[in-house]
Amino acid sequence: MNEKEDIVSPYARHWDGVESYSIPDWKKYYSEQVDIIEKLAPHAQTVSLRAGTILRAEEQSIWLLTDQSVEVRRAGDDLLIGMTAAPVIFGLGRLLDMPGGYYCKTLNRGNGYKISQAGATRLINKYELWKSVAKTVSSHLCYMLYRDRYLTGKDSYHAIKIKLLEYYRNKELFYENEIGVISYIKDSTFLSRSMIYRTLSLLVEKGYIALKKGMLVSVYYLPERI
């Protein structure tokens, strides 16, 4: 792929697609998540977590992470659902009888907190945190609905376009964890590496995007079709 960095693109000044495109934010209710962690963590078990540690909600525990970035993956096929930085609360939906089927994988080492679902329920009742719980879980549900709306049944370019926007909106997280854009798209879709490579090569050639060492550094314009 002929990577181009800091190119002068005719699209750079007038396209606002990155900012205007509606992508749900995992951290929409940031203060609520922080409040839950602050109330629950003092009563939880401190656990040293290595990069690559798998966390599963089915273990009847809730994980509270203040240092780690994580991947969220679907258990059946390991499809990458999304990535987010701390704070992270995983397993909270089980308190509302939501189905499981997902797991988290830590991207860096650090300490986390583990508390039983029964213990978490007692503290949530004590501190009247159910509204914060509902808001946090709803933000996760919104992301899942967004995936169904924009990725299910769409053509390959549309899926790649959405993933490029996701990557660019959260590029610091990907840069920090040295995750290239092709790897991200491949892990979060069922598209082949060759298909992704050809599409990105064309976008670079047309001056629509810029890459450097496999990282997406600029999005100038993404047409509806190519």
GROMACS .gro file of N, CA, C and O in nm, residues 82-161:
model
  320
   82GLY      N    1  -1.583  -0.373   2.023
   82GLY     CA    2  -1.536  -0.237   2.042
   82GLY      C    3  -1.419  -0.233   2.138
   82GLY      O    4  -1.380  -0.335   2.197
   83MET      N    5  -1.362  -0.115   2.152
   83MET     CA    6  -1.252  -0.092   2.246
   83MET      C    7  -1.281   0.033   2.326
   83MET      O    8  -1.345   0.126   2.277
   84THR      N    9  -1.235   0.033   2.449
   84THR     CA   10  -1.256   0.150   2.534
   84THR      C   11  -1.147   0.159   2.639
   84THR      O   12  -1.087   0.057   2.677
   85ALA      N   13  -1.120   0.279   2.683
   85ALA     CA   14  -1.022   0.301   2.789
   85ALA      C   15  -1.093   0.310   2.923
   85ALA      O   16  -1.215   0.322   2.930
   86ALA      N   17  -1.015   0.306   3.031
   86ALA     CA   18  -1.070   0.316   3.165
   86ALA      C   19  -1.141   0.451   3.185
   86ALA      O   20  -1.107   0.549   3.118
   87PRO      N   21  -1.241   0.455   3.272
   87PRO     CA   22  -1.289   0.347   3.358
   87PRO      C   23  -1.379   0.249   3.283
   87PRO      O   24  -1.452   0.289   3.193
   88VAL      N   25  -1.370   0.122   3.324
   88VAL     CA   26  -1.449   0.017   3.262
   88VAL      C   27  -1.520  -0.062   3.372
   88VAL      O   28  -1.458  -0.098   3.472
   89ILE      N   29  -1.649  -0.086   3.351
   89ILE     CA   30  -1.724  -0.176   3.440
   89ILE      C   31  -1.778  -0.287   3.352
   89ILE      O   32  -1.852  -0.262   3.257
   90PHE      N   33  -1.741  -0.410   3.384
   90PHE     CA   34  -1.784  -0.522   3.301
   90PHE      C   35  -1.863  -0.622   3.385
   90PHE      O   36  -1.821  -0.660   3.494
   91GLY      N   37  -1.978  -0.662   3.335
   91GLY     CA   38  -2.063  -0.758   3.404
   91GLY      C   39  -2.184  -0.695   3.469
   91GLY      O   40  -2.268  -0.765   3.527
   92LEU      N   41  -2.197  -0.563   3.456
   92LEU     CA   42  -2.305  -0.492   3.523
   92LEU      C   43  -2.441  -0.533   3.469
   92LEU      O   44  -2.540  -0.538   3.542
   93GLY      N   45  -2.448  -0.563   3.340
   93GLY     CA   46  -2.575  -0.599   3.279
   93GLY      C   47  -2.636  -0.726   3.336
   93GLY      O   48  -2.759  -0.746   3.329
   94ARG      N   49  -2.553  -0.811   3.393
   94ARG     CA   50  -2.605  -0.936   3.451
   94ARG      C   51  -2.696  -0.908   3.570
   94ARG      O   52  -2.782  -0.990   3.603
   95LEU      N   53  -2.677  -0.793   3.636
   95LEU     CA   54  -2.765  -0.758   3.748
   95LEU      C   55  -2.905  -0.726   3.700
   95LEU      O   56  -3.000  -0.728   3.778
   96LEU      N   57  -2.919  -0.695   3.570
   96LEU     CA   58  -3.049  -0.665   3.512
   96LEU      C   59  -3.098  -0.780   3.425
   96LEU      O   60  -3.187  -0.763   3.341
   97ASP      N   61  -3.040  -0.897   3.446
   97ASP     CA   62  -3.078  -1.020   3.373
   97ASP      C   63  -3.058  -1.008   3.222
   97ASP      O   64  -3.129  -1.070   3.144
   98MET      N   65  -2.961  -0.928   3.182
   98MET     CA   66  -2.928  -0.921   3.040
   98MET      C   67  -2.848  -1.044   2.999
   98MET      O   68  -2.769  -1.097   3.079
   99PRO      N   69  -2.866  -1.092   2.876
   99PRO     CA   70  -2.791  -1.209   2.832
   99PRO      C   71  -2.642  -1.179   2.823
   99PRO      O   72  -2.602  -1.064   2.798
  100GLY      N   73  -2.560  -1.281   2.842
  100GLY     CA   74  -2.416  -1.265   2.832
  100GLY      C   75  -2.369  -1.285   2.690
  100GLY      O   76  -2.426  -1.232   2.595
  101GLY      N   77  -2.264  -1.366   2.674
  101GLY     CA   78  -2.213  -1.394   2.541
  101GLY      C   79  -2.100  -1.304   2.497
  101GLY      O   80  -2.060  -1.307   2.380
  102TYR      N   81  -2.047  -1.223   2.589
  102TYR     CA   82  -1.937  -1.134   2.556
  102TYR      C   83  -1.829  -1.146   2.662
  102TYR      O   84  -1.854  -1.186   2.776
  103TYR      N   85  -1.707  -1.110   2.624
  103TYR     CA   86  -1.599  -1.107   2.722
  103TYR      C   87  -1.509  -0.988   2.695
  103TYR      O   88  -1.512  -0.928   2.587
  104CYS      N   89  -1.429  -0.952   2.794
  104CYS     CA   90  -1.333  -0.844   2.782
  104CYS      C   91  -1.192  -0.900   2.783
  104CYS      O   92  -1.164  -1.000   2.851
  105LYS      N   93  -1.103  -0.835   2.709
  105LYS     CA   94  -0.961  -0.870   2.714
  105LYS      C   95  -0.882  -0.742   2.741
  105LYS      O   96  -0.896  -0.643   2.669
  106THR      N   97  -0.801  -0.744   2.847
  106THR     CA   98  -0.723  -0.625   2.882
  106THR      C   99  -0.611  -0.604   2.782
  106THR      O  100  -0.551  -0.700   2.732
  107LEU      N  101  -0.581  -0.478   2.753
  107LEU     CA  102  -0.476  -0.444   2.658
  107LEU      C  103  -0.346  -0.402   2.725
  107LEU      O  104  -0.242  -0.392   2.660
  108ASN      N  105  -0.352  -0.377   2.854
  108ASN     CA  106  -0.232  -0.338   2.928
  108ASN      C  107  -0.244  -0.391   3.072
  108ASN      O  108  -0.352  -0.429   3.116
  109ARG      N  109  -0.134  -0.395   3.141
  109ARG     CA  110  -0.134  -0.448   3.277
  109ARG      C  111  -0.174  -0.340   3.377
  109ARG      O  112  -0.165  -0.221   3.351
  110GLY      N  113  -0.221  -0.386   3.493
  110GLY     CA  114  -0.261  -0.295   3.599
  110GLY      C  115  -0.349  -0.367   3.698
  110GLY      O  116  -0.380  -0.486   3.682
  111ASN      N  117  -0.389  -0.298   3.801
  111ASN     CA  118  -0.476  -0.357   3.902
  111ASN      C  119  -0.622  -0.333   3.867
  111ASN      O  120  -0.660  -0.226   3.818
  112GLY      N  121  -0.705  -0.435   3.890
  112GLY     CA  122  -0.848  -0.423   3.875
  112GLY      C  123  -0.916  -0.465   4.004
  112GLY      O  124  -0.851  -0.510   4.099
  113TYR      N  125  -1.047  -0.449   4.008
  113TYR     CA  126  -1.124  -0.484   4.127
  113TYR      C  127  -1.234  -0.581   4.086
  113TYR      O  128  -1.303  -0.562   3.986
  114LYS      N  129  -1.250  -0.685   4.167
  114LYS     CA  130  -1.348  -0.790   4.139
  114LYS      C  131  -1.443  -0.802   4.258
  114LYS      O  132  -1.399  -0.816   4.372
  115ILE      N  133  -1.572  -0.795   4.228
  115ILE     CA  134  -1.671  -0.805   4.334
  115ILE      C  135  -1.783  -0.898   4.289
  115ILE      O  136  -1.818  -0.902   4.170
  116SER      N  137  -1.836  -0.975   4.381
  116SER     CA  138  -1.944  -1.067   4.345
  116SER      C  139  -2.069  -0.989   4.308
  116SER      O  140  -2.089  -0.875   4.350
  117GLN      N  141  -2.154  -1.051   4.227
  117GLN     CA  142  -2.278  -0.986   4.189
  117GLN      C  143  -2.367  -0.960   4.311
  117GLN      O  144  -2.432  -0.856   4.320
  118ALA      N  145  -2.365  -1.053   4.405
  118ALA     CA  146  -2.444  -1.035   4.528
  118ALA      C  147  -2.392  -0.916   4.608
  118ALA      O  148  -2.470  -0.833   4.659
  119GLY      N  149  -2.260  -0.906   4.621
  119GLY     CA  150  -2.201  -0.794   4.694
  119GLY      C  151  -2.226  -0.662   4.625
  119GLY      O  152  -2.255  -0.560   4.690
  120ALA      N  153  -2.217  -0.662   4.493
  120ALA     CA  154  -2.244  -0.539   4.418
  120ALA      C  155  -2.389  -0.496   4.434
  120ALA      O  156  -2.418  -0.377   4.452
  121THR      N  157  -2.482  -0.591   4.430
  121THR     CA  158  -2.624  -0.558   4.445
  121THR      C  159  -2.651  -0.494   4.581
  121THR      O  160  -2.725  -0.396   4.591
  122ARG      N  161  -2.588  -0.549   4.684
  122ARG     CA  162  -2.608  -0.494   4.819
  122ARG      C  163  -2.559  -0.349   4.826
  122ARG      O  164  -2.628  -0.262   4.883
  123LEU      N  165  -2.443  -0.320   4.769
  123LEU     CA  166  -2.388  -0.185   4.774
  123LEU      C  167  -2.466  -0.089   4.684
  123LEU      O  168  -2.483   0.029   4.719
  124ILE      N  169  -2.514  -0.137   4.571
  124ILE     CA  170  -2.593  -0.053   4.482
  124ILE      C  171  -2.723  -0.013   4.550
  124ILE      O  172  -2.768   0.102   4.539
  125ASN      N  173  -2.782  -0.106   4.623
  125ASN     CA  174  -2.902  -0.073   4.701
  125ASN      C  175  -2.869   0.028   4.811
  125ASN      O  176  -2.942   0.126   4.832
  126LYS      N  177  -2.758   0.005   4.878
  126LYS     CA  178  -2.720   0.091   4.991
  126LYS      C  179  -2.696   0.234   4.946
  126LYS      O  180  -2.741   0.330   5.012
  127TYR      N  181  -2.626   0.252   4.834
  127TYR     CA  182  -2.590   0.386   4.787
  127TYR      C  183  -2.686   0.441   4.681
  127TYR      O  184  -2.659   0.546   4.623
  128GLU      N  185  -2.795   0.368   4.656
  128GLU     CA  186  -2.897   0.411   4.561
  128GLU      C  187  -2.836   0.443   4.423
  128GLU      O  188  -2.852   0.552   4.368
  129LEU      N  189  -2.771   0.343   4.368
  129LEU     CA  190  -2.697   0.360   4.243
  129LEU      C  191  -2.769   0.301   4.121
  129LEU      O  192  -2.710   0.296   4.012
  130TRP      N  193  -2.893   0.258   4.137
  130TRP     CA  194  -2.958   0.190   4.026
  130TRP      C  195  -2.977   0.280   3.904
  130TRP      O  196  -2.971   0.233   3.790
  131LYS      N  197  -2.997   0.409   3.925
  131LYS     CA  198  -3.010   0.500   3.810
  131LYS      C  199  -2.878   0.507   3.733
  131LYS      O  200  -2.877   0.506   3.609
  132SER      N  201  -2.767   0.511   3.805
  132SER     CA  202  -2.635   0.513   3.741
  132SER      C  203  -2.609   0.382   3.669
  132SER      O  204  -2.551   0.379   3.559
  133VAL      N  205  -2.653   0.271   3.728
  133VAL     CA  206  -2.638   0.140   3.665
  133VAL      C  207  -2.717   0.136   3.534
  133VAL      O  208  -2.666   0.093   3.430
  134ALA      N  209  -2.840   0.183   3.539
  134ALA     CA  210  -2.926   0.181   3.420
  134ALA      C  211  -2.866   0.266   3.308
  134ALA      O  212  -2.867   0.226   3.190
  135LYS      N  213  -2.813   0.383   3.341
  135LYS     CA  214  -2.753   0.469   3.239
  135LYS      C  215  -2.629   0.404   3.177
  135LYS      O  216  -2.609   0.409   3.055
  136THR      N  217  -2.547   0.342   3.261
  136THR     CA  218  -2.426   0.277   3.212
  136THR      C  219  -2.460   0.162   3.119
  136THR      O  220  -2.403   0.149   3.009
  137VAL      N  221  -2.553   0.078   3.160
  137VAL     CA  222  -2.592  -0.036   3.078
  137VAL      C  223  -2.659   0.011   2.948
  137VAL      O  224  -2.636  -0.046   2.841
  138SER      N  225  -2.737   0.119   2.956
  138SER     CA  226  -2.804   0.169   2.835
  138SER      C  227  -2.705   0.217   2.732
  138SER      O  228  -2.727   0.203   2.611
  139SER      N  229  -2.592   0.275   2.776
  139SER     CA  230  -2.491   0.321   2.680
  139SER      C  231  -2.429   0.203   2.607
  139SER      O  232  -2.397   0.213   2.488
  140HIS      N  233  -2.414   0.090   2.676
  140HIS     CA  234  -2.361  -0.031   2.611
  140HIS      C  235  -2.463  -0.086   2.511
  140HIS      O  236  -2.427  -0.129   2.401
  141LEU      N  237  -2.590  -0.084   2.550
  141LEU     CA  238  -2.694  -0.132   2.459
  141LEU      C  239  -2.703  -0.045   2.334
  141LEU      O  240  -2.723  -0.097   2.223
  142CYS      N  241  -2.688   0.085   2.350
  142CYS     CA  242  -2.692   0.175   2.234
  142CYS      C  243  -2.582   0.141   2.136
  142CYS      O  244  -2.602   0.147   2.014
  143TYR      N  245  -2.466   0.102   2.187
  143TYR     CA  246  -2.356   0.067   2.097
  143TYR      C  247  -2.389  -0.061   2.021
  143TYR      O  248  -2.358  -0.072   1.901
  144MET      N  249  -2.448  -0.159   2.088
  144MET     CA  250  -2.486  -0.283   2.021
  144MET      C  251  -2.591  -0.257   1.912
  144MET      O  252  -2.583  -0.313   1.802
  145LEU      N  253  -2.689  -0.172   1.941
  145LEU     CA  254  -2.791  -0.139   1.842
  145LEU      C  255  -2.730  -0.065   1.723
  145LEU      O  256  -2.769  -0.086   1.608
  146TYR      N  257  -2.635   0.021   1.752
  146TYR     CA  258  -2.565   0.092   1.646
  146TYR      C  259  -2.494  -0.006   1.553
  146TYR      O  260  -2.499   0.007   1.431
  147ARG      N  261  -2.429  -0.106   1.610
  147ARG     CA  262  -2.360  -0.207   1.527
  147ARG      C  263  -2.460  -0.277   1.435
  147ARG      O  264  -2.434  -0.298   1.317
  148ASP      N  265  -2.574  -0.316   1.490
  148ASP     CA  266  -2.676  -0.384   1.409
  148ASP      C  267  -2.727  -0.294   1.296
  148ASP      O  268  -2.747  -0.338   1.182
  149ARG      N  269  -2.745  -0.167   1.328
  149ARG     CA  270  -2.802  -0.075   1.229
  149ARG      C  271  -2.705  -0.047   1.114
  149ARG      O  272  -2.745  -0.045   0.997
  150TYR      N  273  -2.578  -0.026   1.146
  150TYR     CA  274  -2.486   0.020   1.044
  150TYR      C  275  -2.396  -0.088   0.984
  150TYR      O  276  -2.334  -0.065   0.880
  151LEU      N  277  -2.390  -0.204   1.047
  151LEU     CA  278  -2.297  -0.306   0.996
  151LEU      C  279  -2.365  -0.432   0.945
  151LEU      O  280  -2.314  -0.499   0.857
  152THR      N  281  -2.480  -0.467   1.001
  152THR     CA  282  -2.546  -0.591   0.959
  152THR      C  283  -2.609  -0.574   0.822
  152THR      O  284  -2.690  -0.485   0.799
  153GLY      N  285  -2.573  -0.663   0.730
  153GLY     CA  286  -2.634  -0.663   0.599
  153GLY      C  287  -2.587  -0.553   0.506
  153GLY      O  288  -2.641  -0.536   0.397
  154LYS      N  289  -2.486  -0.475   0.545
  154LYS     CA  290  -2.435  -0.369   0.460
  154LYS      C  291  -2.324  -0.424   0.369
  154LYS      O  292  -2.267  -0.529   0.394
  155ASP      N  293  -2.293  -0.348   0.262
  155ASP     CA  294  -2.186  -0.392   0.174
  155ASP      C  295  -2.050  -0.369   0.240
  155ASP      O  296  -2.040  -0.301   0.343
  156SER      N  297  -1.947  -0.427   0.180
  156SER     CA  298  -1.815  -0.425   0.243
  156SER      C  299  -1.760  -0.284   0.259
  156SER      O  300  -1.702  -0.251   0.363
  157TYR      N  301  -1.778  -0.198   0.159
  157TYR     CA  302  -1.725  -0.062   0.173
  157TYR      C  303  -1.793   0.013   0.287
  157TYR      O  304  -1.728   0.087   0.362
  158HIS      N  305  -1.925  -0.004   0.300
  158HIS     CA  306  -1.997   0.065   0.407
  158HIS      C  307  -1.940   0.024   0.543
  158HIS      O  308  -1.920   0.108   0.631
  159ALA      N  309  -1.916  -0.106   0.562
  159ALA     CA  310  -1.861  -0.153   0.688
  159ALA      C  311  -1.722  -0.095   0.712
  159ALA      O  312  -1.688  -0.053   0.824
  160ILE      N  313  -1.639  -0.089   0.607
  160ILE     CA  314  -1.505  -0.034   0.621
  160ILE      C  315  -1.512   0.115   0.654
  160ILE      O  316  -1.437   0.166   0.738
  161LYS      N  317  -1.603   0.185   0.590
  161LYS     CA  318  -1.621   0.328   0.617
  161LYS      C  319  -1.653   0.354   0.764
  161LYS      O  320  -1.593   0.441   0.828
   0.00000   0.00000   0.00000
